[in-house]
Amino acid sequence: MVNATDEPLHRRLLALLDVALKEDEVTASGLATQLSAPVSEVEAELRALVRFGSLTRHASSNGEARYSVSPKRKKIGEMLIAAGHMTKAQLEEALAEQGRTGERLGGILLDRGYVSKELLGNMLAAQHGIPYVNLSTHPIDEQLVRSLPERVIMDHKVVPFARQGTEIQLAMLDPTDIMAVDTVEKYLNGHVRPFLITEADFGQAVTKFFDVTRKVGESLLGVGDELRELDHAAVGVADSYDTSPVVRVVNTIISDAVRIGATDIHIEPEAEKTRIRVRVDGLLIDKAVLPRSVSDGITSRLKVLAGIDIAERIRPQDGRILVTIEGRDYDLRIATMGTAFGERVAMRLLSNRQVMVGLERLGLFPEQQELLQTLLGRQHGMILVTGPTGSGKTTTLYASISYINDRIRNIMTIEDPIEYRLPGITQIPVREKSGITFGVGLRALLRQDPDVVMVGEIRDPETASIAVHAALTGHLVLTTLHTNNAAGALVRLLDMGIEPYLLTSSVLAVVGQRLIRVLCTACKRRQSAREVDLQILGLPIDTSLTLSVGVGCGECAGLGYKGRTGAFEVMVMTDVVRELVLQRKPASAVMDAAVAAGMTTLRGAFIRKVVDGATSIDELQRLMVVEVN
Ligand SMILES: [Zn+2]
């Protein structure tokens, strides 16, 4: 069981200790026998664990020391609960996810937003008894990092960030990894002083020093030769390709995008060069500019992987690539098309990982959340979520579904594509090629006796009509529509041929939403509002108000923003709204009536988020410009 000799001793020992120390003390010789390893090596490992505070050493009369778990070493989850940072239920959910994915607990807690990076770091530091270093704000000695082979940094997840005399300050994800300490000491010729970092820190540091531009530069050598071969022997390229420069560049581009949390990768040919850009938090960022000769090879490689015709460079094609990066599976949807300067490629990165955001984390104001929860408690009717592409509509639907998932109702979805897997819920993908459109799929799904139905998107009159009838016949229907605001959705459905009286008796509410960028908490500053700011906010110019701005720091890659949150308007089908829809009044009239009844508009939500300090006045202006266009 523990005899897999290809595993490093450190890991095998930890696995063994995990079991053996639950009830008993252990000795070095006892462990060495079980591991078939030299006693001296096991002892060295145990001494390191004592040094890191994980184990306590007890001297004994016969000379052989015994080791037990240090009483001060508590589990990180329990520490967070004890300190009131997290609930027991949250820990259990996170542990269940860890059981499924095998990822680190800390990373899961961060992803779910239960703890901040700073808090996690400090808790881990307290647990291990060694200091935490925030690498995104702490200076890093670049030369020192570069003097360690990338392989060592990646394998052991360590970053040497400073040197003082013979002391090497080493940021480590696992400070008990004595192999890492040995290796780094050997390479850098000094004595390691361990510091703790979080997985997020490590990812950021790695992105900074081993980013795509540099890697691409290193990998360029030899690409030209390869391309000549490619032209002549397009078939069978995949097999002979695995260690080639093009493959390395492609891998770097994809894994770099994943690491910085990008949702899309664009390869855009221009007259002389090709630009590679990625979308992070909704905006495109330049990653690299490559010579055309290189990008052609990259495009061909991607097309081979996606199983699409590499000889076809003009007509649009689409395909998908399944990749595993750092233990996580990704589904890359790739679309190509010919442009004036060559073939353009867009890739969308979908993670198979379940990232479930609760209603409370969407960005709804408390009164909006309460309203939505009341509506989701209804047995039948339709709730529409509207907004342009990339406004977070699907996330809102998933959060709503998981809010009402009580396991005593049959919840079914039809989606294109399925972005997250929801446990306990039947999800059906749209398969246009097999004739399963939204309309066909929805009709079939309704014969499966569902209580709650989620329709990924209403795109056509047929789907609209089936969805409305489902809502009228005892089903709760959740769906999205591509319109600019809540009132527009009702008009759009009328345009799709839905009778006004059917609409007013089926729709419960329409939620309009956008995603706004959130100011980076690490570099956010307060400053008094200027006259021009107050004008933008529509406030009297003598108002005294402080606003927040992002300065830009290592944590947010200098952008001043990190992550996004939703801004919402929730329009309920009140009697007044109903009357206006029955009279087929324009969207503006419906909107005015809803506002008169007290609805917060999207614009109002933006402003409130600026005043609350969640985002900046610049972001508000950017959003307003987008709205006008
Ligand atoms: Zn920042």
XYZ file of C-alpha atoms and ligand atoms in Angstrom:
630
model
C 0.000 0.000 0.000
C 2.742 2.377 0.985
C 5.336 0.428 -0.964
C 5.082 2.375 -4.200
C 8.784 3.113 -4.404
C 8.520 5.711 -7.161
C 6.857 8.079 -4.670
C 9.358 10.240 -2.791
C 10.049 9.107 0.759
C 8.615 12.333 2.146
C 5.172 11.698 0.661
C 5.154 8.010 1.597
C 6.131 8.902 5.136
C 3.392 11.517 5.441
C 0.811 9.026 4.199
C 1.991 6.460 6.721
C 2.066 8.959 9.592
C -1.438 10.043 8.739
C -2.658 6.554 9.639
C -0.161 5.520 12.312
C -0.357 8.680 14.400
C -4.137 8.649 14.739
C -3.787 6.577 17.921
C -0.117 5.871 18.552
C 3.372 7.132 18.888
C 5.921 6.036 16.295
C 9.662 5.446 16.145
C 12.067 6.034 13.280
C 13.106 2.388 13.113
C 9.507 1.167 13.101
C 8.623 3.491 10.243
C 11.808 2.650 8.339
C 10.859 -1.038 8.368
C 7.371 -0.311 7.076
C 8.711 1.953 4.350
C 11.716 -0.239 3.496
C 13.860 2.873 3.783
C 17.106 3.632 5.642
C 16.520 4.628 9.307
C 18.780 7.677 8.907
C 16.652 9.104 6.099
C 13.423 8.540 8.000
C 14.959 10.198 11.030
C 15.940 13.244 9.004
C 12.350 13.563 7.761
C 10.958 13.209 11.287
C 13.349 15.823 12.643
C 12.179 18.241 9.955
C 8.574 17.635 10.943
C 9.508 18.391 14.568
C 11.214 21.586 13.424
C 8.019 22.640 11.625
C 5.962 21.933 14.714
C 3.981 19.060 13.221
C 5.446 16.391 15.501
C 6.683 16.299 19.075
C 9.759 14.270 19.964
C 9.850 12.355 23.250
C 13.136 10.965 24.578
C 12.857 7.489 26.050
C 14.898 5.355 28.467
C 16.035 2.832 25.849
C 17.538 5.595 23.737
C 15.124 5.408 20.806
C 13.036 8.597 20.474
C 9.285 8.360 20.009
C 7.225 10.851 17.994
C 3.630 11.949 18.382
C 1.385 14.575 16.837
C 2.013 17.977 18.361
C -0.949 19.080 20.425
C -0.637 22.589 18.998
C -1.056 21.357 15.449
C -4.727 21.730 14.735
C -6.465 21.142 11.448
C -6.812 24.327 9.391
C -10.566 23.887 8.934
C -11.131 23.542 12.674
C -8.991 26.608 13.331
C -11.070 28.687 10.916
C -14.326 27.520 12.501
C -13.006 28.138 16.010
C -12.023 31.672 15.031
C -15.495 32.258 13.562
C -14.350 32.715 9.950
C -16.322 29.811 8.549
C -19.255 27.558 9.411
C -19.147 23.825 9.955
C -21.445 23.306 6.968
C -19.064 25.259 4.729
C -16.144 23.122 5.870
C -18.081 19.945 5.170
C -18.930 21.119 1.651
C -15.301 22.016 1.016
C -14.091 18.658 2.384
C -16.562 16.867 0.137
C -15.150 18.751 -2.843
C -11.642 17.839 -1.724
C -12.728 14.199 -1.630
C -13.904 14.435 -5.222
C -11.069 16.470 -6.699
C -8.093 15.756 -4.444
C -7.207 19.455 -4.420
C -5.766 21.327 -1.487
C -8.334 22.405 1.081
C -6.922 25.938 1.215
C -7.394 26.447 -2.517
C -10.972 25.211 -2.344
C -11.789 27.568 0.543
C -10.339 30.472 -1.430
C -12.206 29.591 -4.641
C -15.464 29.381 -2.754
C -14.765 32.752 -1.183
C -15.005 31.433 2.372
C -11.669 32.935 3.374
C -9.352 35.616 2.045
C -5.850 34.786 0.902
C -4.366 36.856 3.707
C -6.436 35.080 6.374
C -5.647 31.652 4.977
C -1.958 32.461 4.875
C -1.936 33.659 8.449
C -3.893 30.633 9.661
C -1.573 28.240 7.849
C 1.373 30.108 9.297
C -0.061 29.728 12.797
C -0.648 26.055 12.134
C 2.866 25.359 10.934
C 4.524 27.790 13.280
C 6.353 29.522 10.443
C 5.748 32.990 9.006
C 3.453 33.720 6.081
C 4.718 35.892 3.255
C 2.391 37.640 0.838
C 4.333 37.258 -2.377
C 2.066 39.557 -4.351
C 3.128 42.543 -2.295
C 6.518 41.382 -1.014
C 9.449 42.116 -3.356
C 10.901 39.077 -5.108
C 14.573 38.768 -6.080
C 14.099 37.897 -9.728
C 17.673 36.781 -10.254
C 17.383 34.359 -7.368
C 14.193 32.862 -8.790
C 15.816 32.450 -12.179
C 18.848 30.708 -10.715
C 16.632 27.804 -9.705
C 15.495 25.498 -12.540
C 11.838 25.924 -13.402
C 11.339 22.190 -12.907
C 12.316 22.470 -9.222
C 9.980 25.414 -8.698
C 7.061 23.628 -10.357
C 7.625 20.202 -8.819
C 8.019 21.424 -5.273
C 5.932 24.583 -5.517
C 8.562 26.810 -3.965
C 9.761 30.346 -4.730
C 13.110 31.596 -3.405
C 12.340 35.277 -2.934
C 15.259 36.774 -0.974
C 18.790 36.018 0.122
C 20.511 37.375 3.227
C 24.089 36.162 3.498
C 23.813 32.391 3.381
C 20.145 32.428 4.309
C 17.763 31.749 1.446
C 14.216 32.815 2.164
C 12.069 30.225 0.507
C 8.319 30.573 0.061
C 6.795 27.108 0.201
C 3.358 25.662 -0.285
C 4.292 22.667 1.855
C 6.914 23.698 4.426
C 7.350 20.093 5.553
C 8.733 19.133 2.143
C 12.285 18.381 3.225
C 13.194 17.193 -0.273
C 12.457 20.669 -1.553
C 14.624 22.229 1.128
C 17.502 19.886 0.259
C 17.184 20.524 -3.454
C 17.049 24.301 -3.108
C 19.981 24.339 -0.674
C 22.007 22.315 -3.152
C 21.210 24.568 -6.119
C 21.467 27.904 -4.388
C 24.261 26.981 -2.016
C 22.857 28.312 1.241
C 20.628 27.556 4.186
C 16.866 27.635 3.666
C 14.558 29.569 5.937
C 11.006 28.480 5.094
C 8.069 30.853 4.644
C 4.539 29.828 3.904
C 2.581 30.919 0.814
C -0.858 30.089 -0.469
C -1.523 28.324 -3.725
C -2.882 31.565 -5.234
C 0.393 33.331 -4.402
C 2.390 30.596 -5.977
C 0.314 30.737 -9.147
C 0.800 34.488 -9.410
C 4.538 34.344 -8.863
C 4.879 31.615 -11.460
C 2.847 33.589 -13.966
C 5.043 36.587 -13.390
C 8.366 34.854 -13.917
C 7.497 32.126 -16.340
C 4.932 33.878 -18.445
C 4.030 33.231 -21.975
C 6.115 35.869 -23.747
C 9.382 34.637 -22.302
C 8.508 30.983 -22.857
C 7.476 31.684 -26.395
C 10.790 33.416 -26.997
C 12.671 30.415 -25.648
C 10.639 28.020 -27.718
C 10.920 29.862 -31.013
C 14.150 28.224 -32.050
C 13.427 25.512 -34.547
C 9.850 26.473 -35.284
C 10.712 27.480 -38.865
C 12.009 24.021 -39.753
C 9.026 22.423 -38.234
C 6.660 24.525 -40.305
C 8.269 23.449 -43.556
C 7.653 19.853 -42.544
C 4.122 20.689 -41.588
C 3.318 22.017 -45.052
C 4.402 18.798 -46.684
C 3.203 16.268 -44.208
C 0.053 17.588 -42.654
C -1.283 14.173 -41.779
C 0.105 12.272 -38.818
C 1.597 15.396 -37.337
C 0.090 14.753 -33.935
C 2.283 11.741 -33.116
C 5.668 13.185 -33.939
C 4.872 16.501 -32.313
C 4.982 15.969 -28.634
C 8.210 17.638 -27.650
C 8.388 20.211 -30.419
C 8.667 23.960 -29.829
C 5.196 24.603 -31.233
C 3.695 22.163 -28.759
C 5.510 23.840 -25.908
C 4.267 27.269 -26.986
C 0.699 26.014 -27.276
C 0.884 24.385 -23.861
C 2.336 27.547 -22.359
C -0.370 29.757 -23.834
C -3.144 27.536 -22.519
C -1.726 26.897 -19.070
C -0.809 30.551 -18.610
C -4.369 31.553 -19.484
C -5.740 29.048 -16.991
C -3.429 30.273 -14.267
C -4.502 33.902 -14.512
C -8.156 32.921 -14.632
C -8.811 33.823 -18.273
C -12.082 32.786 -19.875
C -11.029 33.158 -23.508
C -7.891 33.077 -25.628
C -7.682 34.936 -28.934
C -5.104 34.429 -31.651
C -5.448 37.437 -33.932
C -3.416 37.757 -37.130
C -2.439 41.294 -38.155
C -0.565 42.536 -41.217
C 2.926 41.697 -39.954
C 2.489 39.903 -36.668
C 0.001 37.924 -34.654
C -1.365 39.114 -31.356
C -2.338 36.774 -28.547
C -4.853 38.182 -26.113
C -6.763 36.675 -23.216
C -9.961 37.776 -21.554
C -9.757 38.277 -17.798
C -12.683 39.679 -15.814
C -14.398 40.554 -19.064
C -11.637 42.634 -20.637
C -8.941 41.611 -23.113
C -5.291 41.745 -22.086
C -2.326 41.477 -24.479
C -0.232 38.416 -23.724
C 2.210 38.190 -26.608
C 2.991 39.358 -30.101
C 4.431 36.624 -32.303
C 5.925 36.483 -35.790
C 3.428 35.168 -38.318
C 5.576 32.130 -39.037
C 5.147 30.991 -35.439
C 1.460 31.683 -35.107
C 0.670 29.634 -38.208
C 2.267 26.647 -36.508
C 0.286 27.310 -33.339
C -2.974 27.541 -35.216
C -2.260 24.302 -37.067
C -1.391 22.551 -33.826
C -4.638 23.695 -32.212
C -6.616 22.537 -35.236
C -4.971 19.125 -35.092
C -5.838 18.837 -31.402
C -9.405 19.951 -32.048
C -9.788 17.395 -34.809
C -10.708 19.930 -37.483
C -9.465 20.189 -41.053
C -6.065 21.858 -40.965
C -5.995 22.449 -44.717
C -9.136 24.600 -44.502
C -8.010 28.105 -43.629
C -10.830 30.248 -44.963
C -14.143 28.812 -43.917
C -15.155 28.951 -40.237
C -14.716 25.713 -38.318
C -15.281 24.707 -34.738
C -14.139 21.914 -32.516
C -13.131 21.121 -28.984
C -10.033 20.080 -27.103
C -10.048 18.354 -23.735
C -6.949 19.175 -21.693
C -5.746 18.571 -18.171
C -3.793 21.383 -16.561
C -2.435 20.986 -13.063
C -4.826 18.171 -12.334
C -7.923 19.967 -13.506
C -9.845 19.149 -16.687
C -10.723 21.843 -19.187
C -12.949 21.829 -22.193
C -11.637 24.214 -24.842
C -14.214 25.314 -27.392
C -12.282 26.441 -30.422
C -13.608 28.431 -33.367
C -11.556 29.479 -36.414
C -12.245 31.772 -39.328
C -10.296 33.304 -42.186
C -9.587 37.052 -41.995
C -7.829 39.429 -44.385
C -4.518 38.615 -42.666
C -4.951 34.917 -42.053
C -6.747 32.584 -39.745
C -8.146 33.886 -36.495
C -8.747 31.553 -33.551
C -10.962 32.104 -30.535
C -10.950 29.625 -27.671
C -13.293 29.538 -24.721
C -12.016 27.810 -21.599
C -14.601 25.830 -19.687
C -13.589 24.127 -16.467
C -15.319 20.891 -15.542
C -15.005 21.928 -11.960
C -18.121 22.743 -10.020
C -17.841 26.319 -8.926
C -21.114 26.905 -7.220
C -21.787 30.441 -6.190
C -24.609 30.950 -3.735
C -27.264 33.655 -4.185
C -25.595 35.643 -1.414
C -22.405 35.966 -3.450
C -23.864 37.212 -6.729
C -23.792 40.885 -5.768
C -27.524 41.361 -5.151
C -28.456 44.015 -2.618
C -30.086 42.443 0.472
C -33.599 43.559 -0.483
C -33.115 42.207 -4.024
C -31.916 38.868 -2.704
C -34.891 38.601 -0.379
C -37.239 39.366 -3.251
C -35.623 36.777 -5.491
C -35.758 34.139 -2.756
C -39.489 34.766 -2.299
C -40.043 34.384 -6.045
C -37.965 31.200 -6.176
C -40.278 29.766 -3.526
C -43.197 29.770 -5.989
C -44.446 26.467 -7.385
C -45.029 27.757 -10.905
C -44.345 30.722 -13.135
C -41.358 32.051 -15.042
C -38.323 33.987 -13.872
C -36.215 35.516 -16.647
C -32.622 36.676 -16.316
C -31.528 39.138 -18.983
C -28.350 40.837 -20.088
C -25.787 40.711 -22.897
C -23.347 37.830 -23.401
C -20.917 37.527 -20.492
C -23.106 39.362 -17.987
C -23.271 36.437 -15.561
C -26.799 35.232 -16.406
C -25.901 31.554 -16.248
C -24.231 31.932 -12.864
C -27.411 33.532 -11.543
C -29.489 30.641 -12.878
C -27.189 28.072 -11.290
C -27.236 29.902 -7.970
C -31.038 30.010 -8.127
C -31.284 26.318 -8.971
C -29.006 25.309 -6.136
C -30.971 27.551 -3.763
C -34.185 25.662 -4.499
C -32.612 22.222 -4.821
C -34.324 20.494 -1.919
C -33.963 16.991 -3.432
C -37.706 16.393 -3.205
C -38.427 18.101 -6.518
C -37.423 16.954 -9.983
C -35.191 19.685 -11.411
C -34.165 19.424 -15.058
C -32.166 21.702 -17.325
C -31.503 22.099 -21.022
C -28.316 24.005 -21.771
C -25.868 24.938 -24.521
C -23.256 24.180 -23.373
C -23.469 22.731 -19.860
C -21.052 24.946 -17.966
C -21.230 23.376 -14.543
C -22.373 19.967 -13.413
C -25.032 20.204 -10.748
C -25.333 17.232 -8.388
C -28.825 15.782 -8.070
C -30.100 17.583 -11.174
C -30.684 16.166 -14.663
C -28.872 18.296 -17.242
C -29.418 17.870 -20.956
C -27.052 19.431 -23.498
C -28.367 20.946 -26.732
C -27.068 18.894 -29.677
C -27.977 20.754 -32.831
C -26.254 18.155 -35.041
C -28.463 15.387 -33.629
C -31.531 17.568 -33.912
C -31.782 18.314 -30.166
C -32.464 22.046 -30.263
C -33.697 24.024 -27.263
C -37.268 23.561 -28.506
C -37.061 19.808 -29.173
C -35.136 19.137 -25.955
C -37.516 21.209 -23.836
C -40.557 19.432 -25.217
C -39.024 16.039 -24.402
C -37.886 17.194 -20.985
C -41.420 18.278 -20.050
C -42.574 14.679 -20.548
C -40.130 13.621 -17.788
C -42.379 15.024 -15.039
C -40.185 17.934 -13.894
C -41.115 20.385 -11.121
C -38.482 22.976 -11.964
C -37.118 23.565 -15.466
C -34.113 25.633 -16.405
C -33.840 26.625 -20.063
C -30.330 27.907 -20.820
C -31.578 30.560 -23.208
C -34.713 31.499 -25.127
C -33.526 32.173 -28.666
C -36.546 31.463 -30.831
C -40.337 31.741 -30.802
C -40.790 27.971 -30.463
C -38.762 27.761 -27.251
C -40.458 30.898 -25.914
C -43.896 29.418 -26.488
C -43.086 26.036 -24.877
C -41.450 27.732 -21.893
C -44.449 30.023 -21.314
C -46.849 27.080 -21.478
C -44.692 25.088 -19.065
C -44.830 28.011 -16.612
C -48.618 28.145 -16.957
C -49.033 24.416 -16.363
C -47.509 24.051 -12.934
C -43.753 24.298 -13.520
C -41.290 26.815 -12.173
C -39.307 27.899 -15.253
C -35.965 29.702 -15.019
C -34.426 31.025 -18.190
C -32.334 33.757 -19.804
C -32.988 36.165 -22.610
C -30.526 38.341 -24.469
C -31.917 41.848 -23.885
C -30.458 45.016 -22.444
C -32.772 45.467 -19.508
C -35.587 43.817 -17.623
C -38.413 45.715 -19.328
C -36.956 44.880 -22.742
C -37.438 41.175 -22.060
C -41.213 41.485 -21.931
C -41.339 43.403 -25.206
C -39.001 40.863 -26.777
C -41.289 37.986 -25.820
C -44.261 39.850 -27.287
C -42.224 40.266 -30.491
C -41.646 36.507 -30.470
C -45.385 36.077 -30.774
C -46.344 35.378 -27.162
C -49.832 36.702 -26.428
C -49.822 39.508 -23.831
C -52.312 37.720 -21.521
C -50.125 34.568 -21.533
C -47.073 36.640 -20.719
C -48.661 38.540 -17.842
C -50.016 35.362 -16.274
C -46.787 33.349 -16.594
C -43.917 35.748 -15.839
C -43.199 36.318 -12.141
C -40.247 38.643 -12.569
C -37.434 39.704 -14.854
C -33.922 40.164 -13.509
C -31.582 42.421 -15.506
C -27.873 42.156 -14.791
C -24.314 43.170 -15.653
C -20.916 42.238 -14.269
C -18.791 45.016 -12.873
C -15.130 44.885 -11.969
C -14.404 44.992 -8.254
C -11.572 47.165 -6.934
C -8.551 45.209 -5.711
C -8.755 45.086 -1.914
C -4.966 45.112 -1.616
C -4.427 48.519 -3.273
C -7.811 50.237 -2.915
C -7.569 53.844 -1.679
C -10.238 56.245 -0.463
C -10.372 59.782 -1.831
C -12.913 62.609 -1.688
C -15.293 62.862 -4.593
C -14.512 65.633 -7.073
C -17.190 67.873 -8.522
C -17.139 65.923 -11.788
C -17.623 62.647 -9.893
C -20.693 64.008 -8.146
C -22.101 65.139 -11.489
C -21.649 61.650 -12.901
C -23.350 60.191 -9.841
C -26.170 62.702 -10.172
C -25.576 64.123 -6.700
C -25.606 67.788 -5.564
C -22.120 69.295 -6.007
C -21.829 70.175 -2.319
C -22.238 66.513 -1.262
C -19.418 65.274 0.944
C -18.495 61.794 -0.194
C -15.437 59.542 -0.309
C -14.963 57.221 -3.245
C -12.542 54.376 -3.853
C -9.906 53.992 -6.545
C -7.541 51.133 -7.370
C -3.897 52.111 -7.478
C -2.643 48.868 -9.003
C -0.346 46.369 -7.283
C 1.158 42.906 -7.679
C -2.041 41.312 -6.452
C -4.106 42.677 -9.363
C -1.369 42.700 -12.039
C -1.368 46.502 -11.847
C -4.978 46.772 -13.016
C -6.470 48.079 -9.766
C -9.347 45.614 -10.116
C -9.638 42.007 -9.134
C -12.655 39.808 -9.803
C -16.156 40.852 -10.695
C -19.534 41.085 -9.061
C -23.045 41.431 -10.393
C -25.237 44.541 -10.496
C -28.948 43.829 -10.742
C -32.404 45.198 -11.346
C -35.321 42.989 -10.324
C -38.590 43.850 -12.025
C -41.617 42.110 -10.559
C -44.815 41.576 -12.547
C -46.980 43.969 -10.571
C -50.506 45.015 -11.542
C -49.213 48.234 -13.092
C -46.602 46.415 -15.194
C -49.199 43.804 -16.161
C -51.585 46.493 -17.393
C -48.881 48.144 -19.536
C -47.875 44.818 -21.104
C -51.506 44.011 -21.911
C -51.682 47.370 -23.715
C -48.430 46.500 -25.543
C -46.776 49.677 -24.265
C -43.055 50.218 -25.126
C -40.287 49.040 -22.805
C -39.567 52.588 -21.615
C -43.098 52.953 -20.235
C -42.850 49.611 -18.432
C -39.476 50.661 -17.041
C -40.814 54.008 -15.779
C -43.681 52.285 -14.006
C -41.325 49.801 -12.315
C -39.041 52.639 -11.174
C -42.017 54.567 -9.845
C -42.893 51.465 -7.825
C -39.438 51.550 -6.219
C -37.279 49.296 -8.400
C -33.520 49.899 -8.326
C -32.377 50.162 -11.954
C -29.079 48.814 -13.275
C -27.743 52.360 -13.347
C -28.903 52.859 -9.775
C -27.169 49.611 -8.799
C -23.899 50.744 -10.455
C -24.025 54.037 -8.575
C -24.719 52.322 -5.265
C -21.717 50.058 -5.821
C -19.510 53.081 -6.492
C -20.746 54.815 -3.355
C -20.242 51.578 -1.363
C -16.625 51.534 -2.565
C -16.923 48.171 -4.342
C -15.969 49.735 -7.645
C -14.684 53.014 -9.078
C -16.251 55.923 -10.876
C -14.169 54.971 -13.945
C -15.776 51.557 -14.026
C -19.206 53.190 -13.772
C -18.357 55.393 -16.758
C -17.059 52.445 -18.752
C -20.321 50.607 -18.104
C -22.438 53.613 -18.986
C -20.593 54.045 -22.304
C -21.229 50.386 -23.062
C -24.915 50.904 -22.284
C -25.210 53.882 -24.647
C -23.597 51.934 -27.467
Zn -4.175 45.766 -6.443
